[in-house]
XYZ file of C-alpha atoms in Angstrom:
109
model
C 93.887 61.029 -112.492
C 91.312 58.373 -111.614
C 92.370 54.929 -112.095
C 90.304 52.599 -114.399
C 89.857 48.977 -113.592
C 90.814 46.196 -116.064
C 88.547 43.252 -115.885
C 90.183 40.430 -113.704
C 92.102 37.500 -115.209
C 91.371 35.502 -112.114
C 88.423 36.380 -109.599
C 89.668 38.654 -107.138
C 92.656 39.832 -109.111
C 91.851 43.412 -110.203
C 94.515 45.526 -111.981
C 94.168 49.221 -112.545
C 95.570 51.644 -115.270
C 97.307 54.555 -113.549
C 98.120 56.329 -116.889
C 95.488 57.291 -119.179
C 96.053 59.051 -122.518
C 92.616 59.626 -123.463
C 89.461 59.640 -121.175
C 90.941 56.696 -119.335
C 89.714 54.188 -121.895
C 92.481 52.498 -124.043
C 91.019 51.676 -127.605
C 92.395 50.022 -130.585
C 91.607 49.669 -134.289
C 90.853 46.346 -136.202
C 92.877 46.059 -139.460
C 91.643 44.560 -142.473
C 93.246 41.404 -141.566
C 91.422 41.087 -138.335
C 94.459 42.263 -135.965
C 94.565 44.710 -133.272
C 97.490 46.234 -131.278
C 96.875 46.306 -127.563
C 97.448 49.500 -126.155
C 100.348 49.687 -123.919
C 98.398 50.508 -120.895
C 96.587 47.293 -121.234
C 99.750 45.228 -122.112
C 101.247 46.712 -118.819
C 98.281 46.078 -116.575
C 97.739 42.346 -117.672
C 101.509 41.920 -117.793
C 101.609 40.752 -121.613
C 104.573 40.084 -123.595
C 104.923 39.369 -127.325
C 104.039 35.846 -128.016
C 101.478 35.669 -124.898
C 98.138 33.962 -125.737
C 94.781 35.567 -124.838
C 91.380 34.052 -124.578
C 88.212 36.031 -125.474
C 85.562 34.841 -122.766
C 82.012 35.704 -123.775
C 80.067 37.410 -120.994
C 76.554 36.910 -120.223
C 75.562 40.501 -120.889
C 77.252 40.680 -124.136
C 80.928 41.478 -125.203
C 84.052 39.607 -124.148
C 86.485 39.558 -121.363
C 90.021 39.498 -122.412
C 91.914 36.707 -120.345
C 95.707 36.109 -120.534
C 96.350 32.385 -120.936
C 98.902 31.413 -118.156
C 100.683 28.207 -117.448
C 100.005 28.308 -113.815
C 97.049 26.078 -113.149
C 95.971 27.850 -110.141
C 95.278 31.014 -112.404
C 92.285 28.820 -114.124
C 90.301 29.013 -111.050
C 86.754 30.123 -111.732
C 87.479 30.420 -115.446
C 85.047 27.769 -116.657
C 82.327 28.756 -113.954
C 78.797 28.670 -115.574
C 79.870 26.780 -118.650
C 78.556 23.364 -117.637
C 75.395 22.551 -115.841
C 77.330 20.194 -113.304
C 80.956 19.312 -112.771
C 81.947 15.877 -114.042
C 82.600 13.225 -111.452
C 85.934 11.412 -111.199
C 84.335 8.278 -112.578
C 82.907 10.268 -115.651
C 86.537 11.675 -116.239
C 88.253 8.249 -116.106
C 85.426 6.709 -118.391
C 85.971 9.838 -120.838
C 89.826 9.230 -120.790
C 89.316 5.421 -121.326
C 87.099 6.111 -124.160
C 89.694 8.498 -125.804
C 92.500 6.181 -125.323
C 90.421 3.427 -126.763
C 89.296 5.592 -129.856
C 92.935 6.348 -130.440
C 94.156 3.029 -130.263
C 91.503 1.880 -132.751
C 92.403 4.561 -135.000
C 96.212 4.015 -134.936
C 97.636 1.865 -137.753
């Protein structure tokens, strides 16, 4: 049976579904509460467990890419590509942090 690729959570990291139930395209149904159950093939391919968090990243061509939220910072590489016109400089980051701290101190009782 052909393998079906899963959109990579990290650029260059592609996982495949080796077992397919119907036409190699896992599906799920949206409940009246807005919930879905991810098919077991998807959970296995993305190494998901109960309590794991997922991001739904909008794609330029429409639709969304399902991305597991991982604690390892290296997995974030490329995740925010295209979301800003240019990266912030270290000086801009320092200024934003200083402004945030100053704002928090002013708001403190």
